[in-house]
Amino acid sequence: AQSVTQLDSQVPVFEEAPVELRCNYSSSVSVYLFWYVQYPNQGLQLLLKYLSGSTLVKGINGFEAEFNKSQTSFHLRKPSVHISDTAEYFCAVTSLSGGSYIPTFGRGTSLIVHP
Amino acid sequence: KAGVTQTPRYLIKTRGQQVTLSCSPISGHRSVSWYQQTPGQGLQFLFEYFSETQRNKGNFPGRFSGRQFSNSRSEMNVSTLELGDSALYLCASSPGQGTNARDLDYTFGSGTRLTVV
Protein backbone atom coordinates (compact mmCIF):
# COMPACT_ATOMS: atom_id res chain seq x y z
CA ALA A 1 0.00 0.00 0.00
CA GLN A 2 1.12 3.52 -0.64
CA SER A 3 0.22 6.78 1.04
CA VAL A 4 1.11 10.45 0.91
CA THR A 5 1.16 12.97 3.74
CA GLN A 6 1.27 16.65 3.04
CA LEU A 7 2.34 18.10 6.32
CA ASP A 8 0.78 21.54 5.96
CA SER A 9 -2.80 22.16 4.93
CA GLN A 10 -2.15 25.85 4.42
CA VAL A 11 1.03 27.87 3.82
CA PRO A 12 0.79 31.68 3.84
CA VAL A 13 3.75 33.58 2.43
CA PHE A 14 4.57 37.06 1.21
CA GLU A 15 5.26 37.76 -2.43
CA GLU A 16 8.92 37.29 -3.48
CA ALA A 17 9.64 35.17 -0.41
CA PRO A 18 10.85 31.55 -0.75
CA VAL A 19 8.46 28.70 -0.01
CA GLU A 20 8.66 24.98 0.73
CA LEU A 21 5.66 22.65 0.61
CA ARG A 22 6.34 19.40 2.40
CA CYS A 23 5.42 15.92 1.26
CA ASN A 24 6.23 12.55 2.83
CA TYR A 25 5.27 9.22 1.36
CA SER A 26 5.19 5.58 2.34
CA SER A 27 5.42 2.64 0.00
CA SER A 28 6.81 -0.85 0.14
CA VAL A 29 8.06 -0.77 -3.43
CA SER A 30 9.84 1.59 -5.79
CA VAL A 31 7.87 4.76 -6.19
CA TYR A 32 7.42 7.55 -8.64
CA LEU A 33 6.51 10.97 -7.32
CA PHE A 34 4.62 13.93 -8.68
CA TRP A 35 3.53 17.44 -7.79
CA TYR A 36 0.38 18.93 -9.28
CA VAL A 37 -1.15 22.40 -9.00
CA GLN A 38 -4.86 23.21 -9.05
CA TYR A 39 -6.15 26.72 -9.63
CA PRO A 40 -9.72 27.57 -8.61
CA ASN A 41 -12.38 25.84 -10.69
CA GLN A 42 -9.81 24.00 -12.75
CA GLY A 43 -8.35 20.53 -13.00
CA LEU A 44 -4.87 19.51 -11.91
CA GLN A 45 -1.77 20.52 -13.85
CA LEU A 46 1.50 18.61 -13.60
CA LEU A 47 4.31 20.71 -12.11
CA LEU A 48 7.05 18.09 -12.07
CA LYS A 49 7.75 14.41 -11.59
CA TYR A 50 10.50 12.15 -10.31
CA LEU A 51 10.92 8.81 -12.06
CA SER A 52 14.64 8.10 -11.67
CA GLY A 53 18.05 9.73 -11.96
CA SER A 54 18.90 13.07 -10.40
CA THR A 55 17.12 13.60 -7.11
CA LEU A 56 16.64 17.30 -7.85
CA VAL A 57 13.80 17.75 -10.28
CA LYS A 58 13.00 21.02 -11.98
CA GLY A 59 9.47 21.78 -13.11
CA ILE A 60 7.40 24.52 -14.63
CA ASN A 61 6.88 28.02 -13.22
CA GLY A 62 10.21 27.99 -11.38
CA PHE A 63 9.34 25.14 -9.02
CA GLU A 64 11.70 22.33 -8.08
CA ALA A 65 11.55 19.33 -5.78
CA GLU A 66 14.08 17.05 -4.16
CA PHE A 67 13.60 13.33 -3.75
CA ASN A 68 15.06 12.07 -0.48
CA LYS A 69 14.79 8.30 -0.26
CA SER A 70 16.16 7.98 3.28
CA GLN A 71 13.63 10.48 4.60
CA THR A 72 10.88 9.34 2.21
CA SER A 73 10.24 12.95 1.28
CA PHE A 74 9.61 14.92 -1.87
CA HIS A 75 9.39 18.57 -0.83
CA LEU A 76 8.47 21.26 -3.33
CA ARG A 77 10.33 24.58 -3.34
CA LYS A 78 10.33 27.91 -5.10
CA PRO A 79 12.93 30.62 -4.34
CA SER A 80 10.58 33.56 -4.98
CA VAL A 81 6.81 33.27 -5.20
CA HIS A 82 4.34 35.44 -7.08
CA ILE A 83 0.73 36.29 -6.37
CA SER A 84 -0.20 34.05 -9.29
CA ASP A 85 1.23 31.02 -7.45
CA THR A 86 -1.74 31.13 -5.08
CA ALA A 87 -3.34 27.72 -5.61
CA GLU A 88 -3.77 24.23 -4.18
CA TYR A 89 -0.77 21.93 -4.52
CA PHE A 90 -0.98 18.14 -4.49
CA CYS A 91 1.77 15.62 -4.01
CA ALA A 92 1.19 12.16 -5.50
CA VAL A 93 2.91 8.79 -5.38
CA THR A 94 2.40 5.84 -7.66
CA SER A 95 3.48 2.26 -7.94
CA LEU A 96 2.28 -0.73 -9.93
CA SER A 97 -1.22 -1.93 -9.03
CA GLY A 98 -3.40 -4.33 -11.00
CA GLY A 99 -1.16 -4.06 -14.02
CA SER A 100 -1.06 -0.28 -14.18
CA TYR A 101 0.14 2.75 -12.26
CA ILE A 102 -2.52 4.58 -10.26
CA PRO A 103 -1.47 7.75 -8.42
CA THR A 104 -2.41 8.25 -4.79
CA PHE A 105 -2.78 11.92 -3.90
CA GLY A 106 -2.13 13.79 -0.68
CA ARG A 107 -4.81 16.00 0.85
CA GLY A 108 -3.29 19.12 -0.68
CA THR A 109 -1.57 22.27 0.57
CA SER A 110 -3.16 25.62 -0.02
CA LEU A 111 -0.44 28.16 -0.88
CA ILE A 112 -1.60 31.70 -0.18
CA VAL A 113 0.68 34.44 -1.45
CA HIS A 114 0.13 37.87 0.11
CA PRO A 115 1.23 41.12 -1.56
CA LYS B 1 -4.32 20.44 -29.30
CA ALA B 2 -7.59 20.19 -27.40
CA GLY B 3 -7.37 19.20 -23.75
CA VAL B 4 -9.49 16.84 -21.74
CA THR B 5 -13.13 17.88 -22.00
CA GLN B 6 -15.60 17.12 -19.26
CA THR B 7 -19.31 17.80 -19.58
CA PRO B 8 -21.32 19.20 -18.04
CA ARG B 9 -19.29 21.63 -15.89
CA TYR B 10 -21.97 21.99 -13.25
CA LEU B 11 -24.88 19.79 -12.29
CA ILE B 12 -27.53 19.92 -9.60
CA LYS B 13 -29.45 16.75 -8.83
CA THR B 14 -31.90 15.58 -6.21
CA ARG B 15 -31.28 12.72 -3.80
CA GLY B 16 -32.27 9.41 -5.34
CA GLN B 17 -31.73 10.50 -8.92
CA GLN B 18 -29.01 9.17 -11.17
CA VAL B 19 -26.41 11.11 -13.14
CA THR B 20 -24.06 10.52 -16.07
CA LEU B 21 -20.85 12.47 -16.53
CA SER B 22 -18.82 12.52 -19.72
CA CYS B 23 -15.11 12.78 -20.42
CA SER B 24 -13.42 13.17 -23.81
CA PRO B 25 -9.68 12.50 -23.54
CA ILE B 26 -6.92 14.14 -25.52
CA SER B 27 -6.82 12.76 -29.04
CA GLY B 28 -4.65 9.65 -29.09
CA HIS B 29 -4.86 9.05 -25.33
CA ARG B 30 -6.22 5.62 -24.56
CA SER B 31 -6.20 5.54 -20.77
CA VAL B 32 -8.85 7.40 -18.79
CA SER B 33 -9.11 7.66 -15.01
CA TRP B 34 -11.78 9.19 -12.79
CA TYR B 35 -11.33 10.85 -9.40
CA GLN B 36 -13.74 12.26 -6.83
CA GLN B 37 -12.53 15.40 -5.07
CA THR B 38 -14.11 16.61 -1.83
CA PRO B 39 -12.82 18.98 0.87
CA GLY B 40 -12.96 16.24 3.48
CA GLN B 41 -11.46 13.30 1.59
CA GLY B 42 -9.29 15.00 -1.03
CA LEU B 43 -8.78 13.21 -4.33
CA GLN B 44 -10.02 9.65 -4.32
CA PHE B 45 -9.53 7.23 -7.20
CA LEU B 46 -12.75 5.87 -8.72
CA PHE B 47 -11.72 3.76 -11.72
CA GLU B 48 -9.39 3.51 -14.67
CA TYR B 49 -10.14 2.38 -18.20
CA PHE B 50 -7.94 1.30 -21.06
CA SER B 51 -9.19 0.03 -24.42
CA GLU B 52 -12.80 -0.16 -23.18
CA THR B 53 -11.78 -2.35 -20.20
CA GLN B 54 -11.90 -1.35 -16.57
CA ARG B 55 -8.43 -2.08 -15.34
CA ASN B 56 -8.58 -0.73 -11.79
CA LYS B 57 -11.33 0.25 -9.40
CA GLY B 58 -11.20 2.28 -6.22
CA ASN B 59 -13.06 1.68 -3.00
CA PHE B 60 -16.48 3.06 -3.94
CA PRO B 61 -19.91 1.42 -3.72
CA GLY B 62 -21.50 -0.25 -6.72
CA ARG B 63 -23.65 2.84 -7.29
CA PHE B 64 -20.61 4.25 -9.04
CA SER B 65 -19.96 2.75 -12.46
CA GLY B 66 -18.27 3.70 -15.66
CA ARG B 67 -17.47 2.67 -19.18
CA GLN B 68 -15.21 3.55 -22.04
CA PHE B 69 -16.12 3.61 -25.69
CA SER B 70 -14.07 2.57 -28.71
CA ASN B 71 -13.07 6.21 -29.33
CA SER B 72 -11.66 6.33 -25.75
CA ARG B 73 -14.39 8.66 -24.52
CA SER B 74 -15.57 7.68 -21.08
CA GLU B 75 -18.69 8.09 -18.99
CA MET B 76 -19.30 7.56 -15.32
CA ASN B 77 -22.68 6.99 -13.77
CA VAL B 78 -23.84 7.42 -10.22
CA SER B 79 -27.20 5.91 -9.33
CA THR B 80 -29.40 6.64 -6.32
CA LEU B 81 -27.58 9.84 -5.49
CA GLU B 82 -26.82 10.70 -1.88
CA LEU B 83 -25.95 14.07 -0.38
CA GLY B 84 -22.42 12.82 0.21
CA ASP B 85 -21.89 12.36 -3.53
CA SER B 86 -21.63 16.14 -3.91
CA ALA B 87 -18.11 16.66 -5.20
CA LEU B 88 -15.90 17.72 -8.06
CA TYR B 89 -15.45 14.75 -10.41
CA LEU B 90 -12.21 14.85 -12.34
CA CYS B 91 -11.23 12.87 -15.37
CA ALA B 92 -7.63 12.39 -16.48
CA SER B 93 -6.24 10.89 -19.65
CA SER B 94 -2.77 9.58 -20.42
CA PRO B 95 -1.18 8.52 -23.67
CA GLY B 96 0.12 5.05 -22.96
CA GLN B 97 -1.08 1.84 -21.55
CA GLY B 98 -0.23 3.06 -18.07
CA THR B 99 1.92 0.02 -17.41
CA ASN B 100 5.08 2.10 -17.45
CA ALA B 101 5.43 4.98 -15.04
CA ARG B 102 6.98 7.00 -17.83
CA ASP B 103 3.52 6.93 -19.46
CA LEU B 104 2.11 8.82 -16.50
CA ASP B 105 1.65 12.14 -18.20
CA TYR B 106 -1.82 12.64 -16.81
CA THR B 107 -3.81 15.52 -18.23
CA PHE B 108 -6.81 16.48 -16.16
CA GLY B 109 -10.04 18.03 -17.28
CA SER B 110 -11.61 20.96 -15.43
CA GLY B 111 -14.08 18.64 -13.78
CA THR B 112 -17.81 18.37 -13.28
CA ARG B 113 -19.09 19.89 -10.06
CA LEU B 114 -22.02 17.80 -8.87
CA THR B 115 -24.31 19.14 -6.17
CA VAL B 116 -26.89 16.80 -4.68
CA VAL B 117 -29.78 18.49 -2.84
Coordinates of C-alpha atoms in Angstrom, one line a residue:
Chain A
A1 CA 0.0 0.0 0.0
Q2 CA 1.1 3.5 -0.6
S3 CA 0.2 6.8 1.0
V4 CA 1.1 10.4 0.9
T5 CA 1.2 13.0 3.7
Q6 CA 1.3 16.7 3.0
L7 CA 2.3 18.1 6.3
D8 CA 0.8 21.5 6.0
S9 CA -2.8 22.2 4.9
Q10 CA -2.2 25.8 4.4
V11 CA 1.0 27.9 3.8
P12 CA 0.8 31.7 3.8
V13 CA 3.8 33.6 2.4
F14 CA 4.6 37.1 1.2
E15 CA 5.3 37.8 -2.4
E16 CA 8.9 37.3 -3.5
A17 CA 9.6 35.2 -0.4
P18 CA 10.8 31.6 -0.7
V19 CA 8.5 28.7 0.0
E20 CA 8.7 25.0 0.7
L21 CA 5.7 22.7 0.6
R22 CA 6.3 19.4 2.4
C23 CA 5.4 15.9 1.3
N24 CA 6.2 12.6 2.8
Y25 CA 5.3 9.2 1.4
S26 CA 5.2 5.6 2.3
S27 CA 5.4 2.6 0.0
S28 CA 6.8 -0.8 0.1
V29 CA 8.1 -0.8 -3.4
S30 CA 9.8 1.6 -5.8
V31 CA 7.9 4.8 -6.2
Y32 CA 7.4 7.5 -8.6
L33 CA 6.5 11.0 -7.3
F34 CA 4.6 13.9 -8.7
W35 CA 3.5 17.4 -7.8
Y36 CA 0.4 18.9 -9.3
V37 CA -1.1 22.4 -9.0
Q38 CA -4.9 23.2 -9.1
Y39 CA -6.1 26.7 -9.6
P40 CA -9.7 27.6 -8.6
N41 CA -12.4 25.8 -10.7
Q42 CA -9.8 24.0 -12.8
G43 CA -8.4 20.5 -13.0
L44 CA -4.9 19.5 -11.9
Q45 CA -1.8 20.5 -13.9
L46 CA 1.5 18.6 -13.6
L47 CA 4.3 20.7 -12.1
L48 CA 7.0 18.1 -12.1
K49 CA 7.7 14.4 -11.6
Y50 CA 10.5 12.2 -10.3
L51 CA 10.9 8.8 -12.1
S52 CA 14.6 8.1 -11.7
G53 CA 18.1 9.7 -12.0
S54 CA 18.9 13.1 -10.4
T55 CA 17.1 13.6 -7.1
L56 CA 16.6 17.3 -7.9
V57 CA 13.8 17.8 -10.3
K58 CA 13.0 21.0 -12.0
G59 CA 9.5 21.8 -13.1
I60 CA 7.4 24.5 -14.6
N61 CA 6.9 28.0 -13.2
G62 CA 10.2 28.0 -11.4
F63 CA 9.3 25.1 -9.0
E64 CA 11.7 22.3 -8.1
A65 CA 11.5 19.3 -5.8
E66 CA 14.1 17.1 -4.2
F67 CA 13.6 13.3 -3.7
N68 CA 15.1 12.1 -0.5
K69 CA 14.8 8.3 -0.3
S70 CA 16.2 8.0 3.3
Q71 CA 13.6 10.5 4.6
T72 CA 10.9 9.3 2.2
S73 CA 10.2 12.9 1.3
F74 CA 9.6 14.9 -1.9
H75 CA 9.4 18.6 -0.8
L76 CA 8.5 21.3 -3.3
R77 CA 10.3 24.6 -3.3
K78 CA 10.3 27.9 -5.1
P79 CA 12.9 30.6 -4.3
S80 CA 10.6 33.6 -5.0
V81 CA 6.8 33.3 -5.2
H82 CA 4.3 35.4 -7.1
I83 CA 0.7 36.3 -6.4
S84 CA -0.2 34.0 -9.3
D85 CA 1.2 31.0 -7.5
T86 CA -1.7 31.1 -5.1
A87 CA -3.3 27.7 -5.6
E88 CA -3.8 24.2 -4.2
Y89 CA -0.8 21.9 -4.5
F90 CA -1.0 18.1 -4.5
C91 CA 1.8 15.6 -4.0
A92 CA 1.2 12.2 -5.5
V93 CA 2.9 8.8 -5.4
T94 CA 2.4 5.8 -7.7
S95 CA 3.5 2.3 -7.9
L96 CA 2.3 -0.7 -9.9
S97 CA -1.2 -1.9 -9.0
G98 CA -3.4 -4.3 -11.0
G99 CA -1.2 -4.1 -14.0
S100 CA -1.1 -0.3 -14.2
Y101 CA 0.1 2.7 -12.3
I102 CA -2.5 4.6 -10.3
P103 CA -1.5 7.8 -8.4
T104 CA -2.4 8.3 -4.8
F105 CA -2.8 11.9 -3.9
G106 CA -2.1 13.8 -0.7
R107 CA -4.8 16.0 0.9
G108 CA -3.3 19.1 -0.7
T109 CA -1.6 22.3 0.6
S110 CA -3.2 25.6 0.0
L111 CA -0.4 28.2 -0.9
I112 CA -1.6 31.7 -0.2
V113 CA 0.7 34.4 -1.5
H114 CA 0.1 37.9 0.1
P115 CA 1.2 41.1 -1.6
Chain B
K1 CA -4.3 20.4 -29.3
A2 CA -7.6 20.2 -27.4
G3 CA -7.4 19.2 -23.8
V4 CA -9.5 16.8 -21.7
T5 CA -13.1 17.9 -22.0
Q6 CA -15.6 17.1 -19.3
T7 CA -19.3 17.8 -19.6
P8 CA -21.3 19.2 -18.0
R9 CA -19.3 21.6 -15.9
Y10 CA -22.0 22.0 -13.3
L11 CA -24.9 19.8 -12.3
I12 CA -27.5 19.9 -9.6
K13 CA -29.5 16.8 -8.8
T14 CA -31.9 15.6 -6.2
R15 CA -31.3 12.7 -3.8
G16 CA -32.3 9.4 -5.3
Q17 CA -31.7 10.5 -8.9
Q18 CA -29.0 9.2 -11.2
V19 CA -26.4 11.1 -13.1
T20 CA -24.1 10.5 -16.1
L21 CA -20.9 12.5 -16.5
S22 CA -18.8 12.5 -19.7
C23 CA -15.1 12.8 -20.4
S24 CA -13.4 13.2 -23.8
P25 CA -9.7 12.5 -23.5
I26 CA -6.9 14.1 -25.5
S27 CA -6.8 12.8 -29.0
G28 CA -4.6 9.7 -29.1
H29 CA -4.9 9.1 -25.3
R30 CA -6.2 5.6 -24.6
S31 CA -6.2 5.5 -20.8
V32 CA -8.9 7.4 -18.8
S33 CA -9.1 7.7 -15.0
W34 CA -11.8 9.2 -12.8
Y35 CA -11.3 10.8 -9.4
Q36 CA -13.7 12.3 -6.8
Q37 CA -12.5 15.4 -5.1
T38 CA -14.1 16.6 -1.8
P39 CA -12.8 19.0 0.9
G40 CA -13.0 16.2 3.5
Q41 CA -11.5 13.3 1.6
G42 CA -9.3 15.0 -1.0
L43 CA -8.8 13.2 -4.3
Q44 CA -10.0 9.6 -4.3
F45 CA -9.5 7.2 -7.2
L46 CA -12.8 5.9 -8.7
F47 CA -11.7 3.8 -11.7
E48 CA -9.4 3.5 -14.7
Y49 CA -10.1 2.4 -18.2
F50 CA -7.9 1.3 -21.1
S51 CA -9.2 0.0 -24.4
E52 CA -12.8 -0.2 -23.2
T53 CA -11.8 -2.3 -20.2
Q54 CA -11.9 -1.4 -16.6
R55 CA -8.4 -2.1 -15.3
N56 CA -8.6 -0.7 -11.8
K57 CA -11.3 0.2 -9.4
G58 CA -11.2 2.3 -6.2
N59 CA -13.1 1.7 -3.0
F60 CA -16.5 3.1 -3.9
P61 CA -19.9 1.4 -3.7
G62 CA -21.5 -0.3 -6.7
R63 CA -23.7 2.8 -7.3
F64 CA -20.6 4.2 -9.0
S65 CA -20.0 2.8 -12.5
G66 CA -18.3 3.7 -15.7
R67 CA -17.5 2.7 -19.2
Q68 CA -15.2 3.6 -22.0
F69 CA -16.1 3.6 -25.7
S70 CA -14.1 2.6 -28.7
N71 CA -13.1 6.2 -29.3
S72 CA -11.7 6.3 -25.7
R73 CA -14.4 8.7 -24.5
S74 CA -15.6 7.7 -21.1
E75 CA -18.7 8.1 -19.0
M76 CA -19.3 7.6 -15.3
N77 CA -22.7 7.0 -13.8
V78 CA -23.8 7.4 -10.2
S79 CA -27.2 5.9 -9.3
T80 CA -29.4 6.6 -6.3
L81 CA -27.6 9.8 -5.5
E82 CA -26.8 10.7 -1.9
L83 CA -26.0 14.1 -0.4
G84 CA -22.4 12.8 0.2
D85 CA -21.9 12.4 -3.5
S86 CA -21.6 16.1 -3.9
A87 CA -18.1 16.7 -5.2
L88 CA -15.9 17.7 -8.1
Y89 CA -15.5 14.7 -10.4
L90 CA -12.2 14.8 -12.3
C91 CA -11.2 12.9 -15.4
A92 CA -7.6 12.4 -16.5
S93 CA -6.2 10.9 -19.6
S94 CA -2.8 9.6 -20.4
P95 CA -1.2 8.5 -23.7
G96 CA 0.1 5.1 -23.0
Q97 CA -1.1 1.8 -21.6
G98 CA -0.2 3.1 -18.1
T99 CA 1.9 0.0 -17.4
N100 CA 5.1 2.1 -17.5
A101 CA 5.4 5.0 -15.0
R102 CA 7.0 7.0 -17.8
D103 CA 3.5 6.9 -19.5
L104 CA 2.1 8.8 -16.5
D105 CA 1.7 12.1 -18.2
Y106 CA -1.8 12.6 -16.8
T107 CA -3.8 15.5 -18.2
F108 CA -6.8 16.5 -16.2
G109 CA -10.0 18.0 -17.3
S110 CA -11.6 21.0 -15.4
G111 CA -14.1 18.6 -13.8
T112 CA -17.8 18.4 -13.3
R113 CA -19.1 19.9 -10.1
L114 CA -22.0 17.8 -8.9
T115 CA -24.3 19.1 -6.2
V116 CA -26.9 16.8 -4.7
V117 CA -29.8 18.5 -2.8

